[in-house]
């Protein structure tokens, strides 16, 4: 299992040192939580733009962009220039499947992997039609909007269900879980069939990034 560190709570004054420490600690991705103040209450556009630009210029660790926004296409265009490994859009932000596919196609045509994310209350079956077109499904294990929340246990069943569907249909899609993941619940997430976990608070608030990331990966 890979680890994507959410840099949502990284303080600006400490960001250079923190990014360096996360890279040497072995994070597999920097997870960039982009919020527009509309799709969710908080607005992180300015800070995440600044961090993405900076990270693209200093590191080879891939960027994993998670768009929690209403005006999806213009945000894809703003973030694609930072050459992320993948961009994930929300199922709930699209008016229909056609619009969703137009975003996914645009992302893939620009040398980037495409992901689709669903909120805790969205049924997993809703995205089955889209699976052949995406590289990743990001299952929100908390309500999108802020870090430091507690994982909603029912979302683990969605991971299991999706994993079974992916295997049964021979699809090549990675499952990523995002929100409230820590050393106490990561084993359950792994058992459910997750490929990538996103962790913010549990890494950033820990005293030793390397140890925490290694433990998250191997699930002690
Ligand atoms: C929530 C974000 C997450 C989250 C991760 O809207 O998508 O990436 O903040 O942070 P923790 O691990 O603190 O829940
Ligand atoms: Zn996220």
Short mmCIF file of N, CA and C and ligand atoms in Angstrom, two decimals, residues 6 8 31-35 64-68 90 117 138 140 144-145 176-179 198, ligand 2:
data_model
loop_
_atom_site.label_atom_id
_atom_site.label_comp_id
_atom_site.label_asym_id
_atom_site.label_seq_id
_atom_site.Cartn_x
_atom_site.Cartn_y
_atom_site.Cartn_z
N UNK A 6 -1.37 14.25 2.88
CA UNK A 6 -2.14 15.48 2.63
C UNK A 6 -1.40 16.64 3.28
N UNK A 8 -2.54 19.65 3.52
CA UNK A 8 -3.55 20.66 3.85
C UNK A 8 -3.19 21.48 5.10
N UNK A 31 -0.39 14.84 -1.44
CA UNK A 31 -1.82 14.95 -1.74
C UNK A 31 -2.26 16.40 -1.56
N UNK A 32 -2.76 16.99 -2.65
CA UNK A 32 -3.09 18.41 -2.67
C UNK A 32 -4.61 18.59 -2.60
N UNK A 33 -5.12 19.07 -1.48
CA UNK A 33 -6.57 19.23 -1.29
C UNK A 33 -7.03 20.62 -1.71
N UNK A 34 -7.62 20.67 -2.90
CA UNK A 34 -8.05 21.96 -3.45
C UNK A 34 -9.53 22.18 -3.16
N UNK A 35 -9.83 23.23 -2.42
CA UNK A 35 -11.22 23.55 -2.05
C UNK A 35 -11.54 24.96 -2.52
N UNK A 64 -0.58 14.52 -6.20
CA UNK A 64 -1.87 13.86 -6.30
C UNK A 64 -2.92 14.93 -5.97
N UNK A 65 -3.54 15.47 -7.01
CA UNK A 65 -4.44 16.62 -6.82
C UNK A 65 -5.89 16.16 -6.65
N UNK A 66 -6.51 16.58 -5.56
CA UNK A 66 -7.90 16.23 -5.24
C UNK A 66 -8.74 17.50 -5.31
N UNK A 67 -9.58 17.58 -6.35
CA UNK A 67 -10.36 18.81 -6.56
C UNK A 67 -11.73 18.73 -5.89
N UNK A 68 -11.92 19.52 -4.85
CA UNK A 68 -13.23 19.62 -4.21
C UNK A 68 -13.80 20.98 -4.59
N UNK A 90 -14.67 15.14 -8.40
CA UNK A 90 -15.78 14.55 -7.65
C UNK A 90 -16.96 14.19 -8.54
N UNK A 117 -13.73 10.74 -7.41
CA UNK A 117 -13.93 10.64 -5.97
C UNK A 117 -15.41 10.63 -5.63
N UNK A 138 -11.14 7.50 -5.62
CA UNK A 138 -10.81 8.04 -4.29
C UNK A 138 -12.08 7.96 -3.44
N UNK A 140 -13.93 8.76 -0.25
CA UNK A 140 -13.85 9.66 0.91
C UNK A 140 -14.31 8.88 2.14
N UNK A 144 -15.89 15.50 2.77
CA UNK A 144 -14.84 16.42 2.32
C UNK A 144 -15.02 17.81 2.92
N UNK A 145 -13.92 18.52 3.09
CA UNK A 145 -14.04 19.88 3.60
C UNK A 145 -12.97 20.28 4.58
N UNK A 176 -8.12 4.40 -3.62
CA UNK A 176 -7.45 5.32 -2.69
C UNK A 176 -8.49 5.70 -1.63
N UNK A 177 -8.10 5.73 -0.37
CA UNK A 177 -9.03 6.11 0.70
C UNK A 177 -8.52 7.39 1.34
N UNK A 178 -9.45 8.29 1.68
CA UNK A 178 -9.04 9.63 2.11
C UNK A 178 -9.88 10.17 3.26
N UNK A 179 -9.21 10.40 4.41
CA UNK A 179 -9.85 11.08 5.53
C UNK A 179 -9.87 10.28 6.81
N UNK A 198 -4.56 8.12 1.95
CA UNK A 198 -4.22 9.52 2.16
C UNK A 198 -4.21 9.75 3.67
ZN1 LIG B 2 -8.12 14.78 -0.15
#
